[in-house]
Structures are given as structure tokens and as C-alpha cells.
Amino acid sequence: MNRVAVTGVGLLCSLGQSVSEAWPRIAAGECGIRPLSDPGTPPYKFQAGAQVQNFDPLRHFTEKDLIVLERFAQFAAVAAREAVAQSGLAGSSILAEETAIITGTSVGGQFTEEEGYLRLYRENNPRVSPLTIPRTMSNAGASRISSEFGIRGPVYTVSTACSSSNHAVGQAFHMVRSGQVMAAIAGGSEAVFSEGLLRAWEAMRVVSPDTCRPFSAGRRGLSLGEGAGMLVLENWDHATERGADRLAEVIGFGMSSDAHHITQPSVEGPKRAMKWALRDAGIQPNRVDYINAHGTGTLANDSMEAEAIWSVWQQDSARLLVSSTKSMHGHTLGAAGAVEAVITVMALRHGIAPPTAGFLAKDPACDLNVVPNHPVFAPLRVALSNTFAFGGLNATVAFQRCPSAE
Amino acid sequence: MDALAAKVMAVIAKTQRIPPETLSIDSSFEELKIDSLDGINIIFAVENEFSVNIPDEGVQNLKTVRQVVDGVHSLLLQKAELLQKTEPPAPGAA
């Protein structure tokens, strides 16, 4: 079994188009949930979202590239470039021959799919673009990263709704740990602000009309977000030998299924995912100092998650720092695990537990220290990042500060 | 025919995001770095522009700008003949 280092991170979200731009804002508790650029006709029941601001594809890609690259795939590639650049692996034979790429996305290229449906069903035009398939396919981001960097190892995409990219990061971790590959680019991306998808979320009645206040009294639901997160995971010894900066260590991964209900959360499933991650890491719960919670801001999720955390940490829950950064970058769905994994790595590296923004008052059903509105500065040892998806699919990744505290 | 060629070349340039002056009637797809996926995207745009249907088996053989122009030309002629023979207009002509 090999140890696994994080040697690069990339981030794109409503608070910035790089880690260096977004992390300071997230650490400070700045909210990136803003009025929607298009309020909808008729107006959506919710009028706010965490959209990536002023993203100019031509800054990153040629016009020719963009013929086949949907917004979610563009996000994936941009975040991967940042992560790979930081890792220093670009151009190496390790990257070309012994690196995996695993990405997560919930819906893939939704805009192109909807354009096709417009032609078919509104315009009664049976001729849809021949690029519909390559633009919408969920692996478009992974394949772009592979082509761009000449990576010829295992490349694939996972789709498990809001757990997609935690499953991607976790599987990549296991592949590097087992020695199957020396490195992996893992993460995910999502671009959710298409009309069809917004109407579908509206119909579920889980989106907050204003903003997202996870774990808070008065919370009214989630806020949708878009973006991407990417991490370069690398064999620890390889990273050490080449003198790479190890940003954090990945130490455990747990997954579980509720086997319960398609949308209602359960306590047992998330509890088992967290316990599984701790067991996989070979650590006791008391080693954990911070949890980047799934914390969607819905009534059901947050009280369930609080109970699940309580059931594992019990009285020690009072010490544990728990925050939901979705209060700032929104719920990025299939990208959530990756966006929050990058934030968790930065939290460990800088010893800052980012806050839960928009917090109003304690909800007795969420009896946790949720780092309300202002960050907590503390030498965090181990941190977990949770994702719990519709369909009852849960995934938790455990990270440790570098250099390790032992 | 020259006007038709100019129109076809404009469609190809636009679809490929390349300057129109980079292609001529004698350019090959290979020279223009048009691969098979680009090819079907160009055919799609040409079909839309001229309201014609290029048969699948014909698409495989299109390797030059001239072949596309000739193909569209003959399809337009066929369409005109069909229109003369049948009243009202044939399905798909709209």
C-alpha cells in the first residue's frame, strides 16, 4: 500500500476561476450566491445562484476547440490545467504513461442536449447537430484532459448525482494507493444553469428563493452552483523523490448506499460512509478536526447529517469543526465533492476552517459547531469531505495535513 | 456555379472557424485539417444552408471542397426537377 499525496489543485467556482482567486474569499466567508444572470420567463421561483462570473472560453480555448467542448467540459479542462501546472508533472513520462484521470459529473453537456430538444420539439425540426453526442457525453471533460496532456492511462467518468466527484476522487485515491498508477487527476465539473435543468430543480422544491444557509435556523433550501475542482493525487514516495510540494495527504475513502429512498436522506448511510472512511484511513474519530459537510441547506439533509455526525463522534462533536462551504459556492452537484475536496486540502494546508456563511441562528436539530460566518484558525490534523447523493449514494474522503502530524 | 461555390466555402469557413481566405475550390479536407467529425458537421451546415439531404453513403466520399460544391449543385438540380414534376412541393422542400 502506497501513501498518496495531493500535489496539485485546481478550482473554478462563483468566487473565482483559480484556487488563488477563490480560496481567500472562501476562507473569509464571502458569499458567491448572486442574482441569476437570466431570471427566467416566467421567472424561476428562486432568483439566486452561484454562477461562474465572466467566464470567457476564448481565454482558454481556440474557437476550433470550442466546437466540441461544452461548458462543463471547459470547466474540467481549466481546473485540470491549474492542478497539473501546480503538480509540476506536465510533460513527464509519469503523466503520459502511469496516470489515471477520473472525473465526476451529474448531467454532462446539458446545454447542447436542450438545444437539440428545442429544434426537435419546439421547431419540429428533426435535424439536430451532429456534435450533440460528443458535446453532451459525460466523459467529454476527462477525454479533453487526456488529449490535452497526452495521458494514455485509465481514463473514465463517474456519475452518481451529487456524489459523482467524491466517488471519482476516492477511486483515484485507491488506484494510486494500490500502485495501479503513480498519479491521478481526479475531480469533477458541472454547468447547471440551463433552462431545462433549472426548471427541473424548481419542480423539486428544494431550492432556496434567496440564499443557502446550511445548518441554520431559517434555512430555506439549497442554492445551485457551477464549477469544477481537480486534484493531482500522486504516489507519496514519487512526490517526495522529485521534491514536489505535498499539499495534503489522502488517507481514506468510504462509500455506502442508503438502500432506502430515491430522495429522502437517511442517517445510517452517511454514518456508514464516514465510519468506512475512518476505517480505510486506519484512524479513530478523535483524529478528525474538521468536516467539510455535504450541508446542502435543505431542512432534511442538514438535520440528518448532523445526526449522522453525532452518531459517530457523540460527545466529541462539540469539539469538531463542521462547515458547509456550499453557503458560498453553492451546490455544484456532480462537482461538489471535487470543489469541496480542493477547499478541504487548502483548509488543512493553511490551518483555516472556512465558515458556513449566511448563518442566522442555531437550529436545535443541527447541534454542531458549524463555524458560523467567520473562519476558525486552528492547526487541523485530519479533515473529512462528505457528499450524499439522491439515490442514497454516499461518499466520504479523508485528508490529512502535510507534513503529517505524527 | 461560382456563387454556389462561394456560398459553400463560406459555410465551411464558418463551421470550421477558419478565415474564408484560407480555402479555395481546390482545397482538400486534409489540407484544411478537416477530420471526419468536422466533415459531418460541415455536411450538416451545408444541408441546412441549401435545404438538401446529402445521403450517408455520399458523405464518406467527400474529401475536397469541389466535391461538396459539385454534390450540392447536383442535389439542387434534382430538387428543381422534382419541383417541376410535382405540385404542390415535395415533402422536405420547406
Coordinates of C-alpha atoms in Angstrom, one line a residue:
Chain A
M1 CA 0.0 0.0 0.0
N2 CA 1.4 3.4 -1.0
R3 CA 0.8 6.7 0.7
V4 CA -0.9 9.3 -1.5
A5 CA -0.1 13.0 -1.7
V6 CA -2.1 15.8 -3.2
T7 CA 0.5 17.7 -5.3
G8 CA -1.8 20.0 -7.3
V9 CA -5.2 21.5 -7.1
G10 CA -7.4 23.5 -9.5
L11 CA -10.7 25.3 -8.8
L12 CA -13.3 27.2 -10.7
C13 CA -16.5 28.4 -9.0
S14 CA -18.6 31.5 -8.4
L15 CA -15.9 33.0 -6.2
G16 CA -13.0 32.8 -8.7
Q17 CA -11.5 31.0 -11.6
S18 CA -8.4 29.6 -9.8
V19 CA -7.5 28.4 -6.3
S20 CA -5.6 31.6 -5.6
E21 CA -8.6 33.7 -6.6
A22 CA -11.3 31.7 -4.9
W23 CA -9.7 30.3 -1.7
P24 CA -9.1 33.6 0.1
R25 CA -12.7 34.5 -0.5
I26 CA -14.0 31.1 0.8
A27 CA -11.7 31.3 3.8
A28 CA -13.1 34.7 4.6
G29 CA -16.7 33.6 4.3
E30 CA -17.6 35.6 1.2
C31 CA -20.9 34.6 -0.4
G32 CA -20.8 33.9 -4.2
I33 CA -24.5 33.3 -4.5
R34 CA -25.9 36.2 -6.5
P35 CA -29.0 37.2 -8.6
L36 CA -29.3 34.9 -11.6
S37 CA -28.0 36.4 -14.9
D38 CA -31.2 35.2 -16.5
P39 CA -34.2 35.2 -14.1
G40 CA -36.3 33.0 -16.5
T41 CA -39.5 33.5 -18.4
P42 CA -41.7 33.2 -16.4
P43 CA -39.4 33.9 -13.5
Y44 CA -38.0 30.9 -11.6
K45 CA -39.2 30.5 -8.1
F46 CA -35.6 31.1 -7.0
Q47 CA -33.7 34.1 -8.2
A48 CA -30.2 33.4 -7.0
G49 CA -27.4 31.0 -7.9
A50 CA -23.7 30.6 -7.7
Q51 CA -22.7 31.3 -11.3
V52 CA -19.1 31.5 -12.5
Q53 CA -18.7 35.2 -13.3
N54 CA -17.3 36.4 -16.7
F55 CA -16.0 33.1 -17.8
D56 CA -14.5 33.7 -21.3
P57 CA -14.0 30.4 -23.1
L58 CA -11.7 32.1 -25.7
R59 CA -9.3 33.0 -22.9
H60 CA -8.7 29.2 -22.5
F61 CA -9.5 27.6 -25.8
T62 CA -9.4 28.2 -29.6
E63 CA -12.6 28.6 -31.5
K64 CA -12.0 25.2 -33.1
D65 CA -11.6 23.6 -29.6
L66 CA -14.9 25.0 -28.6
I67 CA -16.8 23.3 -31.4
V68 CA -16.9 20.1 -29.3
L69 CA -16.4 21.5 -25.8
E70 CA -19.5 22.2 -23.7
R71 CA -19.3 24.5 -20.7
F72 CA -18.9 21.6 -18.1
A73 CA -16.0 20.1 -20.2
Q74 CA -14.4 23.6 -20.5
F75 CA -14.5 23.9 -16.7
A76 CA -13.0 20.5 -16.2
A77 CA -10.1 21.3 -18.5
V78 CA -9.4 24.7 -17.0
A79 CA -9.3 23.3 -13.4
A80 CA -7.1 20.4 -14.5
R81 CA -4.6 22.7 -16.1
E82 CA -4.2 24.6 -12.9
A83 CA -3.8 21.4 -10.9
V84 CA -1.3 19.8 -13.3
A85 CA 0.7 23.1 -13.5
Q86 CA 1.0 23.2 -9.7
S87 CA 2.0 19.5 -9.6
G88 CA 4.9 20.1 -11.9
L89 CA 4.1 16.8 -13.7
A90 CA 3.4 18.4 -17.1
G91 CA 5.4 16.8 -19.8
S92 CA 6.7 13.9 -17.7
S93 CA 6.5 10.2 -18.8
I94 CA 4.7 9.5 -15.5
L95 CA 1.9 11.8 -16.6
A96 CA 1.7 10.3 -20.0
E97 CA 2.0 6.6 -19.2
E98 CA 1.2 6.0 -15.5
T99 CA -1.5 8.5 -14.7
A100 CA -5.3 8.0 -14.5
I101 CA -8.0 10.5 -15.0
I102 CA -11.3 10.1 -13.2
T103 CA -13.9 12.8 -13.4
G104 CA -17.4 13.1 -12.0
T105 CA -20.4 14.9 -13.4
S106 CA -24.1 14.6 -12.8
V107 CA -25.6 15.7 -16.1
G108 CA -22.8 16.4 -18.6
G109 CA -23.5 18.7 -21.5
Q110 CA -27.0 19.8 -20.7
F111 CA -27.0 23.0 -22.9
T112 CA -26.4 21.1 -26.1
E113 CA -29.0 18.5 -25.2
E114 CA -31.5 21.2 -24.7
E115 CA -30.6 22.9 -27.9
G116 CA -31.3 19.6 -29.7
Y117 CA -34.7 19.3 -27.9
L118 CA -35.6 22.9 -28.9
R119 CA -35.1 22.0 -32.6
L120 CA -36.9 18.7 -32.2
Y121 CA -39.9 19.6 -30.1
R122 CA -40.4 23.4 -30.4
E123 CA -39.3 23.9 -34.0
N124 CA -40.4 20.5 -35.2
N125 CA -37.0 20.2 -37.0
P126 CA -35.8 16.6 -36.8
R127 CA -32.2 17.6 -37.7
V128 CA -30.1 18.0 -34.6
S129 CA -26.4 18.9 -34.6
P130 CA -24.1 16.0 -35.3
L131 CA -21.9 17.3 -32.4
T132 CA -24.7 16.6 -29.9
I133 CA -23.2 13.3 -28.8
P134 CA -19.6 14.4 -28.3
R135 CA -20.6 17.6 -26.6
T136 CA -23.1 16.1 -24.2
M137 CA -21.3 12.9 -23.2
S138 CA -20.3 12.9 -19.6
N139 CA -16.7 11.9 -20.3
A140 CA -16.1 14.9 -22.5
G141 CA -14.1 16.7 -19.8
A142 CA -12.0 13.6 -19.0
S143 CA -11.3 13.0 -22.7
R144 CA -10.3 16.6 -23.2
I145 CA -7.8 16.4 -20.3
S146 CA -6.4 13.2 -21.7
S147 CA -5.9 14.6 -25.2
E148 CA -4.5 17.9 -24.0
F149 CA -1.8 16.4 -21.8
G150 CA -1.3 13.2 -23.8
I151 CA -2.4 11.0 -20.9
R152 CA -2.8 7.4 -22.1
G153 CA -3.6 5.6 -18.8
P154 CA -7.0 4.7 -17.4
V155 CA -9.5 7.5 -18.1
Y156 CA -13.2 7.4 -17.2
T157 CA -16.1 9.3 -15.7
V158 CA -18.3 8.5 -12.8
S159 CA -21.9 9.7 -12.5
T160 CA -23.6 9.4 -9.1
A161 CA -25.5 12.6 -8.9
C162 CA -24.2 14.8 -6.1
S163 CA -21.6 12.2 -5.0
S164 CA -20.0 11.9 -8.5
S165 CA -16.8 13.6 -7.9
N166 CA -16.2 12.3 -4.4
H167 CA -16.5 8.8 -6.0
A168 CA -14.0 10.0 -8.6
V169 CA -11.5 11.3 -6.1
G170 CA -11.9 8.2 -3.9
Q171 CA -11.5 5.7 -6.7
A172 CA -8.4 7.6 -7.9
F173 CA -7.0 7.5 -4.4
H174 CA -7.4 3.8 -4.2
M175 CA -5.8 3.4 -7.6
V176 CA -2.7 5.3 -6.5
R177 CA -2.6 3.7 -3.1
S178 CA -2.7 0.2 -4.6
G179 CA 0.1 1.0 -7.1
Q180 CA -2.1 0.6 -10.1
V181 CA -1.0 4.0 -11.2
M182 CA 1.6 6.5 -10.0
A183 CA -0.6 9.5 -10.2
A184 CA -4.2 10.5 -11.0
I185 CA -6.1 13.6 -12.0
A186 CA -9.3 13.4 -10.2
G187 CA -12.3 15.7 -9.7
G188 CA -15.4 16.8 -11.5
S189 CA -17.3 19.6 -13.1
E190 CA -20.8 20.8 -13.6
A191 CA -22.6 23.5 -15.6
V192 CA -26.2 23.6 -14.3
F193 CA -27.6 26.9 -15.4
S194 CA -29.6 25.7 -18.4
E195 CA -33.3 26.4 -18.5
G196 CA -34.4 22.7 -18.5
L197 CA -32.3 21.8 -15.5
L198 CA -33.3 24.9 -13.6
R199 CA -37.0 24.1 -14.2
A200 CA -36.4 20.5 -13.0
W201 CA -34.7 21.8 -9.8
E202 CA -37.5 24.3 -9.4
A203 CA -40.0 21.4 -9.6
M204 CA -38.3 19.6 -6.8
R205 CA -39.0 22.5 -4.4
V206 CA -35.6 22.2 -2.7
V207 CA -34.0 25.4 -4.0
S208 CA -33.9 28.4 -1.7
P209 CA -35.6 31.5 -3.0
D210 CA -32.8 33.7 -1.7
T211 CA -29.6 32.1 -0.4
C212 CA -28.2 29.0 1.2
R213 CA -27.9 28.8 5.0
P214 CA -26.8 25.3 5.9
F215 CA -27.5 24.1 9.4
S216 CA -29.0 27.4 10.3
A217 CA -32.4 28.1 11.7
G218 CA -34.5 29.7 8.9
R219 CA -32.7 27.8 6.1
R220 CA -34.9 27.5 3.0
G221 CA -33.1 25.1 0.7
L222 CA -30.0 24.8 -1.5
S223 CA -28.5 27.2 -4.0
L224 CA -27.4 25.8 -7.3
G225 CA -23.8 26.4 -8.3
E226 CA -21.5 25.6 -11.2
G227 CA -17.8 25.0 -11.5
A228 CA -15.0 22.4 -11.2
G229 CA -12.5 21.1 -8.9
M230 CA -9.4 19.0 -9.8
L231 CA -6.7 17.4 -7.7
V232 CA -3.5 15.7 -8.7
L233 CA -3.0 12.7 -6.5
E234 CA 0.5 11.2 -6.5
N235 CA 2.4 8.3 -5.1
W236 CA 3.9 9.8 -1.9
D237 CA 7.4 8.4 -2.5
H238 CA 7.4 9.6 -6.1
A239 CA 6.3 13.1 -5.0
T240 CA 9.0 13.1 -2.2
E241 CA 11.8 12.0 -4.5
R242 CA 11.1 14.7 -7.1
G243 CA 10.8 17.3 -4.3
A244 CA 7.1 18.1 -5.1
D245 CA 5.2 20.3 -2.7
R246 CA 2.7 18.0 -0.9
L247 CA -0.4 20.0 -0.2
A248 CA -2.1 17.3 1.8
E249 CA -2.3 13.5 2.1
V250 CA -5.3 11.5 1.2
I251 CA -5.7 8.8 3.8
G252 CA -9.2 7.2 3.5
F253 CA -12.3 6.8 1.4
G254 CA -15.7 5.4 2.4
M255 CA -18.8 4.8 0.4
S256 CA -22.2 3.4 1.2
S257 CA -25.7 3.2 -0.2
D258 CA -28.8 4.0 1.9
A259 CA -30.9 1.3 0.1
H260 CA -33.8 3.4 1.4
H261 CA -35.4 6.1 -0.8
I262 CA -34.6 7.9 -4.1
T263 CA -34.5 11.3 -2.5
Q264 CA -35.1 11.1 1.3
P265 CA -31.8 11.1 3.2
S266 CA -31.1 8.6 5.9
V267 CA -28.8 8.8 8.9
E268 CA -27.4 5.3 8.5
G269 CA -25.9 5.6 5.0
P270 CA -23.9 8.8 5.7
K271 CA -22.8 7.4 9.1
R272 CA -21.5 4.3 7.4
A273 CA -19.7 6.3 4.7
M274 CA -17.9 8.3 7.4
K275 CA -17.1 5.3 9.5
W276 CA -15.8 3.5 6.4
A277 CA -13.5 6.4 5.5
L278 CA -12.1 6.4 9.0
R279 CA -11.6 2.6 8.9
D280 CA -10.0 2.9 5.5
A281 CA -7.6 5.5 6.9
G282 CA -6.9 3.4 10.0
I283 CA -7.7 6.3 12.4
Q284 CA -10.0 6.9 15.3
P285 CA -12.7 9.6 15.0
N286 CA -10.9 11.8 17.5
R287 CA -8.1 12.4 15.0
V288 CA -10.6 14.4 12.8
D289 CA -10.7 18.2 13.5
Y290 CA -12.8 19.4 10.6
I291 CA -15.6 18.1 8.3
N292 CA -16.5 19.9 5.1
A293 CA -20.1 18.8 5.3
H294 CA -22.5 17.9 2.5
G295 CA -24.6 20.7 4.1
T296 CA -27.0 21.5 1.3
G297 CA -29.1 23.9 3.3
T298 CA -32.3 21.8 2.9
L299 CA -34.3 21.0 6.0
A300 CA -33.9 17.3 5.5
N301 CA -30.2 17.0 4.7
D302 CA -28.8 19.2 7.4
S303 CA -30.6 17.7 10.4
M304 CA -29.9 14.2 9.0
E305 CA -26.2 15.0 8.5
A306 CA -25.9 16.5 12.0
E307 CA -27.4 13.3 13.5
A308 CA -25.1 11.1 11.4
I309 CA -22.1 13.1 12.6
W310 CA -23.3 12.9 16.2
S311 CA -23.8 9.2 15.9
V312 CA -20.1 8.8 15.0
W313 CA -18.4 11.5 17.2
Q314 CA -21.0 11.7 20.0
Q315 CA -19.8 14.0 22.8
D316 CA -16.7 14.8 20.8
S317 CA -19.0 16.5 18.2
A318 CA -18.8 19.6 20.4
R319 CA -15.0 19.9 19.6
L320 CA -15.4 19.1 15.9
L321 CA -15.5 21.9 13.4
V322 CA -18.1 21.4 10.7
S323 CA -18.9 23.8 7.9
S324 CA -20.7 23.8 4.6
T325 CA -19.0 25.9 2.1
K326 CA -22.0 25.4 -0.2
S327 CA -23.2 28.6 1.6
M328 CA -20.6 30.4 -0.6
H329 CA -20.1 28.5 -3.9
G330 CA -23.5 26.8 -4.0
H331 CA -24.3 23.2 -4.6
T332 CA -22.2 22.3 -7.6
L333 CA -23.9 18.9 -7.9
G334 CA -21.6 16.5 -9.6
A335 CA -18.7 18.8 -9.0
A336 CA -19.4 19.3 -5.3
G337 CA -17.1 16.6 -4.0
A338 CA -14.2 17.9 -6.0
V339 CA -14.8 21.6 -5.3
E340 CA -15.0 20.8 -1.6
A341 CA -12.0 18.5 -1.7
V342 CA -9.9 21.3 -3.0
I343 CA -11.2 23.6 -0.3
T344 CA -10.6 20.9 2.4
V345 CA -7.0 20.5 1.2
M346 CA -6.5 24.3 1.4
A347 CA -8.1 24.3 4.9
L348 CA -5.6 21.7 6.1
R349 CA -2.7 23.4 4.5
H350 CA -3.5 26.8 5.9
G351 CA -5.0 25.8 9.2
I352 CA -8.2 27.5 8.5
A353 CA -11.7 26.0 8.8
P354 CA -13.8 28.0 6.3
P355 CA -17.1 29.2 7.7
T356 CA -20.7 28.4 7.0
A357 CA -21.8 31.8 5.5
G358 CA -25.3 33.2 5.9
F359 CA -25.8 31.6 9.3
L360 CA -28.6 33.2 11.3
A361 CA -29.1 31.2 14.4
K362 CA -28.7 27.7 15.8
D363 CA -31.2 25.1 14.8
P364 CA -31.6 22.6 17.7
A365 CA -31.8 19.8 15.1
C366 CA -28.3 20.7 14.0
D367 CA -26.3 20.6 17.2
L368 CA -22.8 21.1 15.7
N369 CA -20.1 23.7 15.8
V370 CA -20.8 24.9 12.2
V371 CA -18.2 27.7 12.2
P372 CA -20.8 30.4 11.7
N373 CA -20.0 33.2 9.3
H374 CA -16.3 33.6 10.4
P375 CA -13.4 31.3 9.8
V376 CA -11.7 29.4 12.7
F377 CA -7.9 29.4 12.6
A378 CA -6.6 26.1 14.0
P379 CA -3.9 23.5 13.2
L380 CA -6.3 21.0 11.6
R381 CA -4.9 17.4 11.5
V382 CA -7.4 15.4 9.6
A383 CA -10.5 16.6 7.7
L384 CA -13.3 14.7 6.0
S385 CA -15.3 15.8 2.9
N386 CA -18.8 14.5 2.7
T387 CA -21.2 14.1 -0.3
F388 CA -24.6 12.4 -0.2
A389 CA -26.4 12.0 -3.4
F390 CA -30.0 11.5 -4.5
G391 CA -30.4 7.8 -4.9
G392 CA -28.9 7.3 -1.5
L393 CA -25.3 7.2 -2.6
N394 CA -22.8 8.5 0.0
A395 CA -19.1 9.1 -0.3
T396 CA -16.6 10.5 2.2
V397 CA -12.9 11.3 1.6
A398 CA -10.4 11.7 4.4
F399 CA -7.4 14.1 4.1
Q400 CA -4.5 14.7 6.4
R401 CA -2.3 17.7 6.9
C402 CA 1.2 17.6 5.4
P403 CA 3.7 17.1 6.8
S404 CA 1.8 14.6 8.8
A405 CA 1.3 15.3 12.5
E406 CA 2.6 12.0 13.8
Chain B
M1 CA -21.8 27.9 -60.0
D2 CA -19.2 30.4 -58.8
A3 CA -21.8 31.9 -56.5
L4 CA -22.7 28.5 -55.2
A5 CA -19.0 27.7 -54.6
A6 CA -18.5 30.9 -52.7
K7 CA -21.5 30.1 -50.5
V8 CA -20.3 26.6 -49.8
M9 CA -16.9 27.9 -48.9
A10 CA -18.4 30.5 -46.6
V11 CA -20.3 27.7 -44.8
I12 CA -17.2 25.6 -44.5
A13 CA -15.1 28.5 -43.2
K14 CA -17.8 29.5 -40.7
T15 CA -18.3 25.9 -39.4
Q16 CA -14.6 25.3 -39.1
R17 CA -13.9 28.8 -37.5
I18 CA -11.2 29.4 -40.1
P19 CA -10.7 32.6 -42.2
P20 CA -12.5 32.3 -45.6
E21 CA -9.4 33.2 -47.5
T22 CA -7.6 30.1 -46.3
L23 CA -9.7 27.9 -48.6
S24 CA -10.2 27.6 -52.3
I25 CA -12.3 25.4 -54.5
D26 CA -9.3 23.0 -54.9
S27 CA -8.6 22.7 -51.2
S28 CA -8.7 19.2 -49.8
F29 CA -10.2 18.4 -46.4
E30 CA -6.8 17.1 -45.4
E31 CA -5.1 20.4 -46.2
L32 CA -7.7 22.2 -44.2
K33 CA -7.3 19.8 -41.3
I34 CA -10.9 18.8 -41.5
D35 CA -11.3 15.4 -39.9
S36 CA -14.3 13.0 -40.1
L37 CA -16.2 14.7 -37.2
D38 CA -15.6 18.1 -38.7
G39 CA -16.8 16.6 -42.1
I40 CA -20.2 15.6 -40.7
N41 CA -20.6 19.0 -39.0
I42 CA -19.9 20.7 -42.3
I43 CA -22.3 18.5 -44.2
F44 CA -25.0 19.3 -41.5
A45 CA -24.4 23.0 -42.0
V46 CA -24.4 22.7 -45.8
E47 CA -27.7 20.7 -45.7
N48 CA -29.2 23.4 -43.6
E49 CA -28.0 26.2 -45.8
F50 CA -29.2 24.7 -49.1
S51 CA -32.2 22.7 -47.8
V52 CA -30.9 19.5 -49.3
N53 CA -30.3 16.0 -47.9
I54 CA -26.9 14.5 -48.6
P55 CA -27.1 10.7 -48.4
D56 CA -25.0 9.0 -45.8
E57 CA -23.1 6.9 -48.3
G58 CA -22.2 10.0 -50.3
V59 CA -20.7 11.7 -47.2
Q60 CA -17.9 9.2 -46.9
N61 CA -16.6 10.2 -50.4
L62 CA -16.4 13.9 -49.8
K63 CA -12.7 14.8 -49.5
T64 CA -12.5 18.2 -51.2
V65 CA -14.3 21.5 -51.3
R66 CA -15.0 20.9 -55.0
Q67 CA -16.7 17.6 -54.3
V68 CA -19.0 19.3 -51.8
V69 CA -19.9 22.1 -54.3
D70 CA -20.5 19.5 -57.1
G71 CA -22.6 17.4 -54.8
V72 CA -24.7 20.4 -53.7
H73 CA -25.1 21.5 -57.3
S74 CA -26.4 18.1 -58.4
L75 CA -28.8 17.9 -55.4
L76 CA -30.1 21.3 -56.2
L77 CA -30.7 20.4 -59.8
Q78 CA -32.5 17.2 -58.7
K79 CA -34.6 19.2 -56.4
A80 CA -35.6 21.7 -59.1
E81 CA -36.6 18.9 -61.4
L82 CA -38.6 17.3 -58.7
L83 CA -40.4 20.5 -58.0
Q84 CA -41.2 20.9 -61.7
K85 CA -42.8 17.5 -61.8
T86 CA -44.8 17.6 -58.6
E87 CA -47.3 20.1 -57.4
P88 CA -47.6 21.0 -54.5
P89 CA -43.9 21.0 -53.4
A90 CA -42.4 17.7 -52.3
P91 CA -42.1 16.9 -48.6
G92 CA -38.9 18.2 -47.1
A93 CA -38.6 21.0 -49.5
A94 CA -39.7 23.6 -47.0

